[in-house]
Amino acid sequence: MGLDVHPLVEGRPLVLGGVEIPYTHGLAGHSDADALSHAIGDALLGAIGAGDLGSLFPDTDPRYQGISSLLLLQECGRRVREAGFEIQYIDAVIVAQQPRLRPYFPQMAESLSKSLEISTERIHIKATSPEGLGFLGRGEGILAQAVCLVIRSGGFWEWASGK
Ligand code: MG
């Protein structure tokens, strides 16, 4: 599982799942601050016991300044395969008061699937409203959470039976 939150500020593009969404505010952070991609990346790294995005791509490293999080995600996908796993399914939810995100889900799934080299059918994106509550409800930030299921390459039963 992975969770991420970034503040919404003026003068930044709003990027979620690698898609730029027209809005008055954007997410602030060292990279493009794509909270959805970060939550998915952390879920992938967690699933294979490989730490987290922050330790893999430190925000003190100038190489990652303004970088597209799809590139970070690509590296997470590569590590999953290198560890001998395949991504079976990703489920994610974005918590945002504004803007409406549903129309962008197909585009997000498309860009995420390309960077992870998996089919869009293995990615499910949802959004929910914080109903005006707290910092998310006041539109001060956007939160994303993701769960990822990975399986041993070659099939679980082959692995479990030691063949
Ligand atoms: Mg982040």
mmCIF file with all atom_site columns, C-alpha atoms and ligand atoms in Angstrom:
data_model
loop_
_atom_site.group_PDB
_atom_site.id
_atom_site.type_symbol
_atom_site.label_atom_id
_atom_site.label_alt_id
_atom_site.label_comp_id
_atom_site.label_asym_id
_atom_site.label_entity_id
_atom_site.label_seq_id
_atom_site.pdbx_PDB_ins_code
_atom_site.Cartn_x
_atom_site.Cartn_y
_atom_site.Cartn_z
_atom_site.occupancy
_atom_site.B_iso_or_equiv
_atom_site.pdbx_formal_charge
_atom_site.auth_seq_id
_atom_site.auth_comp_id
_atom_site.auth_asym_id
_atom_site.auth_atom_id
_atom_site.pdbx_PDB_model_num
ATOM   1   C  CA . MET A 1 1   ? 0.000   0.000   0.000   1.00 0.00 ? 1   MET A CA 1
ATOM   2   C  CA . GLY A 1 2   ? 1.077   3.552   -0.595  1.00 0.00 ? 2   GLY A CA 1
ATOM   3   C  CA . LEU A 1 3   ? -0.172  6.960   0.457   1.00 0.00 ? 3   LEU A CA 1
ATOM   4   C  CA . ASP A 1 4   ? 0.872   10.438  -0.574  1.00 0.00 ? 4   ASP A CA 1
ATOM   5   C  CA . VAL A 1 5   ? -0.244  14.006  -0.071  1.00 0.00 ? 5   VAL A CA 1
ATOM   6   C  CA . HIS A 1 6   ? 0.936   17.263  -1.618  1.00 0.00 ? 6   HIS A CA 1
ATOM   7   C  CA . PRO A 1 7   ? -0.111  20.874  -1.073  1.00 0.00 ? 7   PRO A CA 1
ATOM   8   C  CA . LEU A 1 8   ? -2.107  22.707  -3.752  1.00 0.00 ? 8   LEU A CA 1
ATOM   9   C  CA . VAL A 1 9   ? -0.578  26.050  -4.669  1.00 0.00 ? 9   VAL A CA 1
ATOM   10  C  CA . GLU A 1 10  ? -0.951  28.680  -7.370  1.00 0.00 ? 10  GLU A CA 1
ATOM   11  C  CA . GLY A 1 11  ? 1.470   28.762  -10.295 1.00 0.00 ? 11  GLY A CA 1
ATOM   12  C  CA . ARG A 1 12  ? 2.046   25.000  -10.585 1.00 0.00 ? 12  ARG A CA 1
ATOM   13  C  CA . PRO A 1 13  ? 0.541   22.531  -13.070 1.00 0.00 ? 13  PRO A CA 1
ATOM   14  C  CA . LEU A 1 14  ? -1.787  19.911  -11.575 1.00 0.00 ? 14  LEU A CA 1
ATOM   15  C  CA . VAL A 1 15  ? -0.409  16.509  -12.577 1.00 0.00 ? 15  VAL A CA 1
ATOM   16  C  CA . LEU A 1 16  ? -2.091  13.296  -11.445 1.00 0.00 ? 16  LEU A CA 1
ATOM   17  C  CA . GLY A 1 17  ? -1.322  9.892   -12.904 1.00 0.00 ? 17  GLY A CA 1
ATOM   18  C  CA . GLY A 1 18  ? 0.948   11.621  -15.415 1.00 0.00 ? 18  GLY A CA 1
ATOM   19  C  CA . VAL A 1 19  ? -1.926  13.708  -16.827 1.00 0.00 ? 19  VAL A CA 1
ATOM   20  C  CA . GLU A 1 20  ? -1.970  17.490  -16.653 1.00 0.00 ? 20  GLU A CA 1
ATOM   21  C  CA . ILE A 1 21  ? -5.396  18.585  -15.464 1.00 0.00 ? 21  ILE A CA 1
ATOM   22  C  CA . PRO A 1 22  ? -6.577  22.153  -16.123 1.00 0.00 ? 22  PRO A CA 1
ATOM   23  C  CA . TYR A 1 23  ? -7.063  23.874  -12.759 1.00 0.00 ? 23  TYR A CA 1
ATOM   24  C  CA . THR A 1 24  ? -6.279  27.141  -10.998 1.00 0.00 ? 24  THR A CA 1
ATOM   25  C  CA . HIS A 1 25  ? -3.828  25.384  -8.643  1.00 0.00 ? 25  HIS A CA 1
ATOM   26  C  CA . GLY A 1 26  ? -1.244  22.627  -8.908  1.00 0.00 ? 26  GLY A CA 1
ATOM   27  C  CA . LEU A 1 27  ? 0.579   20.310  -6.532  1.00 0.00 ? 27  LEU A CA 1
ATOM   28  C  CA . ALA A 1 28  ? 3.820   21.539  -4.990  1.00 0.00 ? 28  ALA A CA 1
ATOM   29  C  CA . GLY A 1 29  ? 6.835   19.293  -4.461  1.00 0.00 ? 29  GLY A CA 1
ATOM   30  C  CA . HIS A 1 30  ? 10.375  18.527  -5.526  1.00 0.00 ? 30  HIS A CA 1
ATOM   31  C  CA . SER A 1 31  ? 9.300   16.466  -8.566  1.00 0.00 ? 31  SER A CA 1
ATOM   32  C  CA . ASP A 1 32  ? 6.076   17.200  -10.464 1.00 0.00 ? 32  ASP A CA 1
ATOM   33  C  CA . ALA A 1 33  ? 4.360   16.288  -7.141  1.00 0.00 ? 33  ALA A CA 1
ATOM   34  C  CA . ASP A 1 34  ? 2.092   13.731  -8.821  1.00 0.00 ? 34  ASP A CA 1
ATOM   35  C  CA . ALA A 1 35  ? 0.545   12.315  -5.633  1.00 0.00 ? 35  ALA A CA 1
ATOM   36  C  CA . LEU A 1 36  ? -1.229  9.471   -7.468  1.00 0.00 ? 36  LEU A CA 1
ATOM   37  C  CA . SER A 1 37  ? 1.956   8.213   -9.145  1.00 0.00 ? 37  SER A CA 1
ATOM   38  C  CA . HIS A 1 38  ? 3.816   8.535   -5.842  1.00 0.00 ? 38  HIS A CA 1
ATOM   39  C  CA . ALA A 1 39  ? 1.196   6.503   -3.949  1.00 0.00 ? 39  ALA A CA 1
ATOM   40  C  CA . ILE A 1 40  ? 1.341   3.793   -6.629  1.00 0.00 ? 40  ILE A CA 1
ATOM   41  C  CA . GLY A 1 41  ? 5.154   3.804   -6.630  1.00 0.00 ? 41  GLY A CA 1
ATOM   42  C  CA . ASP A 1 42  ? 5.248   3.396   -2.855  1.00 0.00 ? 42  ASP A CA 1
ATOM   43  C  CA . ALA A 1 43  ? 2.691   0.560   -3.068  1.00 0.00 ? 43  ALA A CA 1
ATOM   44  C  CA . LEU A 1 44  ? 4.860   -1.233  -5.645  1.00 0.00 ? 44  LEU A CA 1
ATOM   45  C  CA . LEU A 1 45  ? 8.062   -0.817  -3.648  1.00 0.00 ? 45  LEU A CA 1
ATOM   46  C  CA . GLY A 1 46  ? 6.287   -1.944  -0.486  1.00 0.00 ? 46  GLY A CA 1
ATOM   47  C  CA . ALA A 1 47  ? 4.901   -5.037  -2.227  1.00 0.00 ? 47  ALA A CA 1
ATOM   48  C  CA . ILE A 1 48  ? 8.419   -6.258  -3.002  1.00 0.00 ? 48  ILE A CA 1
ATOM   49  C  CA . GLY A 1 49  ? 9.922   -5.048  0.287   1.00 0.00 ? 49  GLY A CA 1
ATOM   50  C  CA . ALA A 1 50  ? 12.135  -2.467  -1.408  1.00 0.00 ? 50  ALA A CA 1
ATOM   51  C  CA . GLY A 1 51  ? 11.702  0.601   0.776   1.00 0.00 ? 51  GLY A CA 1
ATOM   52  C  CA . ASP A 1 52  ? 9.964   3.743   -0.408  1.00 0.00 ? 52  ASP A CA 1
ATOM   53  C  CA . LEU A 1 53  ? 10.100  6.467   -3.057  1.00 0.00 ? 53  LEU A CA 1
ATOM   54  C  CA . GLY A 1 54  ? 11.662  8.966   -0.655  1.00 0.00 ? 54  GLY A CA 1
ATOM   55  C  CA . SER A 1 55  ? 14.725  6.810   -0.060  1.00 0.00 ? 55  SER A CA 1
ATOM   56  C  CA . LEU A 1 56  ? 14.998  5.738   -3.723  1.00 0.00 ? 56  LEU A CA 1
ATOM   57  C  CA . PHE A 1 57  ? 14.615  9.257   -5.129  1.00 0.00 ? 57  PHE A CA 1
ATOM   58  C  CA . PRO A 1 58  ? 15.624  11.710  -2.335  1.00 0.00 ? 58  PRO A CA 1
ATOM   59  C  CA . ASP A 1 59  ? 14.144  15.209  -2.625  1.00 0.00 ? 59  ASP A CA 1
ATOM   60  C  CA . THR A 1 60  ? 17.603  16.588  -1.826  1.00 0.00 ? 60  THR A CA 1
ATOM   61  C  CA . ASP A 1 61  ? 18.871  15.204  -5.161  1.00 0.00 ? 61  ASP A CA 1
ATOM   62  C  CA . PRO A 1 62  ? 18.775  17.907  -7.875  1.00 0.00 ? 62  PRO A CA 1
ATOM   63  C  CA . ARG A 1 63  ? 18.394  15.167  -10.544 1.00 0.00 ? 63  ARG A CA 1
ATOM   64  C  CA . TYR A 1 64  ? 14.789  14.679  -9.442  1.00 0.00 ? 64  TYR A CA 1
ATOM   65  C  CA . GLN A 1 65  ? 13.821  18.352  -9.399  1.00 0.00 ? 65  GLN A CA 1
ATOM   66  C  CA . GLY A 1 66  ? 10.740  18.847  -11.559 1.00 0.00 ? 66  GLY A CA 1
ATOM   67  C  CA . ILE A 1 67  ? 11.058  15.296  -12.922 1.00 0.00 ? 67  ILE A CA 1
ATOM   68  C  CA . SER A 1 68  ? 7.984   13.559  -14.320 1.00 0.00 ? 68  SER A CA 1
ATOM   69  C  CA . SER A 1 69  ? 6.861   11.036  -11.723 1.00 0.00 ? 69  SER A CA 1
ATOM   70  C  CA . LEU A 1 70  ? 6.090   8.640   -14.581 1.00 0.00 ? 70  LEU A CA 1
ATOM   71  C  CA . LEU A 1 71  ? 9.856   8.162   -14.878 1.00 0.00 ? 71  LEU A CA 1
ATOM   72  C  CA . LEU A 1 72  ? 10.084  7.354   -11.171 1.00 0.00 ? 72  LEU A CA 1
ATOM   73  C  CA . LEU A 1 73  ? 7.190   4.939   -11.621 1.00 0.00 ? 73  LEU A CA 1
ATOM   74  C  CA . GLN A 1 74  ? 8.929   3.333   -14.593 1.00 0.00 ? 74  GLN A CA 1
ATOM   75  C  CA . GLU A 1 75  ? 11.890  2.595   -12.325 1.00 0.00 ? 75  GLU A CA 1
ATOM   76  C  CA . CYS A 1 76  ? 9.559   1.119   -9.665  1.00 0.00 ? 76  CYS A CA 1
ATOM   77  C  CA . GLY A 1 77  ? 8.025   -1.166  -12.329 1.00 0.00 ? 77  GLY A CA 1
ATOM   78  C  CA . ARG A 1 78  ? 11.504  -2.216  -13.427 1.00 0.00 ? 78  ARG A CA 1
ATOM   79  C  CA . ARG A 1 79  ? 12.424  -3.085  -9.842  1.00 0.00 ? 79  ARG A CA 1
ATOM   80  C  CA . VAL A 1 80  ? 9.273   -5.180  -9.436  1.00 0.00 ? 80  VAL A CA 1
ATOM   81  C  CA . ARG A 1 81  ? 10.208  -7.234  -12.521 1.00 0.00 ? 81  ARG A CA 1
ATOM   82  C  CA . GLU A 1 82  ? 13.851  -7.429  -11.440 1.00 0.00 ? 82  GLU A CA 1
ATOM   83  C  CA . ALA A 1 83  ? 12.734  -8.853  -8.080  1.00 0.00 ? 83  ALA A CA 1
ATOM   84  C  CA . GLY A 1 84  ? 10.919  -11.607 -10.002 1.00 0.00 ? 84  GLY A CA 1
ATOM   85  C  CA . PHE A 1 85  ? 7.359   -10.295 -9.675  1.00 0.00 ? 85  PHE A CA 1
ATOM   86  C  CA . GLU A 1 86  ? 4.595   -9.160  -12.015 1.00 0.00 ? 86  GLU A CA 1
ATOM   87  C  CA . ILE A 1 87  ? 2.076   -6.445  -11.280 1.00 0.00 ? 87  ILE A CA 1
ATOM   88  C  CA . GLN A 1 88  ? -1.287  -8.165  -11.033 1.00 0.00 ? 88  GLN A CA 1
ATOM   89  C  CA . TYR A 1 89  ? -3.525  -5.257  -10.087 1.00 0.00 ? 89  TYR A CA 1
ATOM   90  C  CA . ILE A 1 90  ? -3.412  -1.672  -8.843  1.00 0.00 ? 90  ILE A CA 1
ATOM   91  C  CA . ASP A 1 91  ? -6.328  0.015   -7.148  1.00 0.00 ? 91  ASP A CA 1
ATOM   92  C  CA . ALA A 1 92  ? -6.095  3.687   -6.223  1.00 0.00 ? 92  ALA A CA 1
ATOM   93  C  CA . VAL A 1 93  ? -8.210  6.462   -4.791  1.00 0.00 ? 93  VAL A CA 1
ATOM   94  C  CA . ILE A 1 94  ? -7.669  10.220  -4.962  1.00 0.00 ? 94  ILE A CA 1
ATOM   95  C  CA . VAL A 1 95  ? -9.157  12.471  -2.292  1.00 0.00 ? 95  VAL A CA 1
ATOM   96  C  CA . ALA A 1 96  ? -9.740  15.962  -3.697  1.00 0.00 ? 96  ALA A CA 1
ATOM   97  C  CA . GLN A 1 97  ? -12.378 18.627  -3.109  1.00 0.00 ? 97  GLN A CA 1
ATOM   98  C  CA . GLN A 1 98  ? -11.709 20.169  -6.540  1.00 0.00 ? 98  GLN A CA 1
ATOM   99  C  CA . PRO A 1 99  ? -11.463 19.758  -9.535  1.00 0.00 ? 99  PRO A CA 1
ATOM   100 C  CA . ARG A 1 100 ? -13.589 16.924  -10.911 1.00 0.00 ? 100 ARG A CA 1
ATOM   101 C  CA . LEU A 1 101 ? -11.157 14.164  -11.796 1.00 0.00 ? 101 LEU A CA 1
ATOM   102 C  CA . ARG A 1 102 ? -13.362 11.371  -13.154 1.00 0.00 ? 102 ARG A CA 1
ATOM   103 C  CA . PRO A 1 103 ? -13.180 12.538  -16.805 1.00 0.00 ? 103 PRO A CA 1
ATOM   104 C  CA . TYR A 1 104 ? -9.392  12.067  -16.689 1.00 0.00 ? 104 TYR A CA 1
ATOM   105 C  CA . PHE A 1 105 ? -9.342  8.507   -15.347 1.00 0.00 ? 105 PHE A CA 1
ATOM   106 C  CA . PRO A 1 106 ? -8.961  6.826   -18.775 1.00 0.00 ? 106 PRO A CA 1
ATOM   107 C  CA . GLN A 1 107 ? -6.014  9.099   -19.657 1.00 0.00 ? 107 GLN A CA 1
ATOM   108 C  CA . MET A 1 108 ? -4.416  8.484   -16.248 1.00 0.00 ? 108 MET A CA 1
ATOM   109 C  CA . ALA A 1 109 ? -4.757  4.705   -16.617 1.00 0.00 ? 109 ALA A CA 1
ATOM   110 C  CA . GLU A 1 110 ? -3.246  4.985   -20.098 1.00 0.00 ? 110 GLU A CA 1
ATOM   111 C  CA . SER A 1 111 ? -0.153  6.937   -19.000 1.00 0.00 ? 111 SER A CA 1
ATOM   112 C  CA . LEU A 1 112 ? 0.344   4.831   -15.852 1.00 0.00 ? 112 LEU A CA 1
ATOM   113 C  CA . SER A 1 113 ? 0.020   1.599   -17.844 1.00 0.00 ? 113 SER A CA 1
ATOM   114 C  CA . LYS A 1 114 ? 2.640   2.784   -20.336 1.00 0.00 ? 114 LYS A CA 1
ATOM   115 C  CA . SER A 1 115 ? 5.200   3.640   -17.670 1.00 0.00 ? 115 SER A CA 1
ATOM   116 C  CA . LEU A 1 116 ? 4.576   0.387   -15.785 1.00 0.00 ? 116 LEU A CA 1
ATOM   117 C  CA . GLU A 1 117 ? 4.370   -1.725  -18.982 1.00 0.00 ? 117 GLU A CA 1
ATOM   118 C  CA . ILE A 1 118 ? 1.077   -3.325  -17.961 1.00 0.00 ? 118 ILE A CA 1
ATOM   119 C  CA . SER A 1 119 ? -2.421  -3.308  -19.450 1.00 0.00 ? 119 SER A CA 1
ATOM   120 C  CA . THR A 1 120 ? -4.877  -0.542  -18.479 1.00 0.00 ? 120 THR A CA 1
ATOM   121 C  CA . GLU A 1 121 ? -7.234  -3.301  -17.286 1.00 0.00 ? 121 GLU A CA 1
ATOM   122 C  CA . ARG A 1 122 ? -4.864  -3.865  -14.381 1.00 0.00 ? 122 ARG A CA 1
ATOM   123 C  CA . ILE A 1 123 ? -5.253  -0.291  -13.138 1.00 0.00 ? 123 ILE A CA 1
ATOM   124 C  CA . HIS A 1 124 ? -8.311  1.018   -11.341 1.00 0.00 ? 124 HIS A CA 1
ATOM   125 C  CA . ILE A 1 125 ? -8.603  4.664   -10.326 1.00 0.00 ? 125 ILE A CA 1
ATOM   126 C  CA . LYS A 1 126 ? -11.265 6.182   -8.121  1.00 0.00 ? 126 LYS A CA 1
ATOM   127 C  CA . ALA A 1 127 ? -11.856 9.599   -6.578  1.00 0.00 ? 127 ALA A CA 1
ATOM   128 C  CA . THR A 1 128 ? -13.747 10.712  -3.543  1.00 0.00 ? 128 THR A CA 1
ATOM   129 C  CA . SER A 1 129 ? -14.657 14.050  -2.027  1.00 0.00 ? 129 SER A CA 1
ATOM   130 C  CA . PRO A 1 130 ? -13.492 14.995  1.478   1.00 0.00 ? 130 PRO A CA 1
ATOM   131 C  CA . GLU A 1 131 ? -16.940 16.661  1.855   1.00 0.00 ? 131 GLU A CA 1
ATOM   132 C  CA . GLY A 1 132 ? -15.395 19.986  2.816   1.00 0.00 ? 132 GLY A CA 1
ATOM   133 C  CA . LEU A 1 133 ? -13.616 18.551  5.837   1.00 0.00 ? 133 LEU A CA 1
ATOM   134 C  CA . GLY A 1 134 ? -10.121 19.494  6.980   1.00 0.00 ? 134 GLY A CA 1
ATOM   135 C  CA . PHE A 1 135 ? -7.206  20.623  4.798   1.00 0.00 ? 135 PHE A CA 1
ATOM   136 C  CA . LEU A 1 136 ? -8.344  18.455  1.887   1.00 0.00 ? 136 LEU A CA 1
ATOM   137 C  CA . GLY A 1 137 ? -11.853 19.881  2.105   1.00 0.00 ? 137 GLY A CA 1
ATOM   138 C  CA . ARG A 1 138 ? -10.462 23.415  2.070   1.00 0.00 ? 138 ARG A CA 1
ATOM   139 C  CA . GLY A 1 139 ? -8.595  22.562  -1.120  1.00 0.00 ? 139 GLY A CA 1
ATOM   140 C  CA . GLU A 1 140 ? -5.178  23.001  0.496   1.00 0.00 ? 140 GLU A CA 1
ATOM   141 C  CA . GLY A 1 141 ? -3.932  19.686  -0.835  1.00 0.00 ? 141 GLY A CA 1
ATOM   142 C  CA . ILE A 1 142 ? -4.697  16.431  -2.628  1.00 0.00 ? 142 ILE A CA 1
ATOM   143 C  CA . LEU A 1 143 ? -4.209  12.955  -1.176  1.00 0.00 ? 143 LEU A CA 1
ATOM   144 C  CA . ALA A 1 144 ? -3.856  9.667   -3.003  1.00 0.00 ? 144 ALA A CA 1
ATOM   145 C  CA . GLN A 1 145 ? -3.796  6.111   -1.755  1.00 0.00 ? 145 GLN A CA 1
ATOM   146 C  CA . ALA A 1 146 ? -3.001  2.950   -3.695  1.00 0.00 ? 146 ALA A CA 1
ATOM   147 C  CA . VAL A 1 147 ? -2.948  -0.778  -3.170  1.00 0.00 ? 147 VAL A CA 1
ATOM   148 C  CA . CYS A 1 148 ? -0.954  -3.054  -5.435  1.00 0.00 ? 148 CYS A CA 1
ATOM   149 C  CA . LEU A 1 149 ? -1.025  -6.808  -5.831  1.00 0.00 ? 149 LEU A CA 1
ATOM   150 C  CA . VAL A 1 150 ? 2.070   -8.493  -7.264  1.00 0.00 ? 150 VAL A CA 1
ATOM   151 C  CA . ILE A 1 151 ? 2.611   -12.164 -8.053  1.00 0.00 ? 151 ILE A CA 1
ATOM   152 C  CA . ARG A 1 152 ? 5.737   -14.195 -8.601  1.00 0.00 ? 152 ARG A CA 1
ATOM   153 C  CA . SER A 1 153 ? 6.639   -14.301 -12.289 1.00 0.00 ? 153 SER A CA 1
ATOM   154 C  CA . GLY A 1 154 ? 5.813   -17.710 -13.698 1.00 0.00 ? 154 GLY A CA 1
ATOM   155 C  CA . GLY A 1 155 ? 2.844   -18.180 -11.363 1.00 0.00 ? 155 GLY A CA 1
ATOM   156 C  CA . PHE A 1 156 ? 2.290   -18.408 -7.638  1.00 0.00 ? 156 PHE A CA 1
ATOM   157 C  CA . TRP A 1 157 ? 1.753   -22.185 -7.513  1.00 0.00 ? 157 TRP A CA 1
ATOM   158 C  CA . GLU A 1 158 ? 4.982   -22.926 -9.349  1.00 0.00 ? 158 GLU A CA 1
ATOM   159 C  CA . TRP A 1 159 ? 6.771   -20.717 -6.855  1.00 0.00 ? 159 TRP A CA 1
ATOM   160 C  CA . ALA A 1 160 ? 4.932   -22.146 -3.811  1.00 0.00 ? 160 ALA A CA 1
ATOM   161 C  CA . SER A 1 161 ? 5.608   -25.729 -4.860  1.00 0.00 ? 161 SER A CA 1
ATOM   162 C  CA . GLY A 1 162 ? 9.265   -24.919 -5.475  1.00 0.00 ? 162 GLY A CA 1
ATOM   163 C  CA . LYS A 1 163 ? 9.207   -25.917 -9.173  1.00 0.00 ? 163 LYS A CA 1
HETATM 164 MG MG . MG  B 2 .   ? 5.033   12.677  -3.097  1.00 0.00 ? 1   MG  B MG 1
#
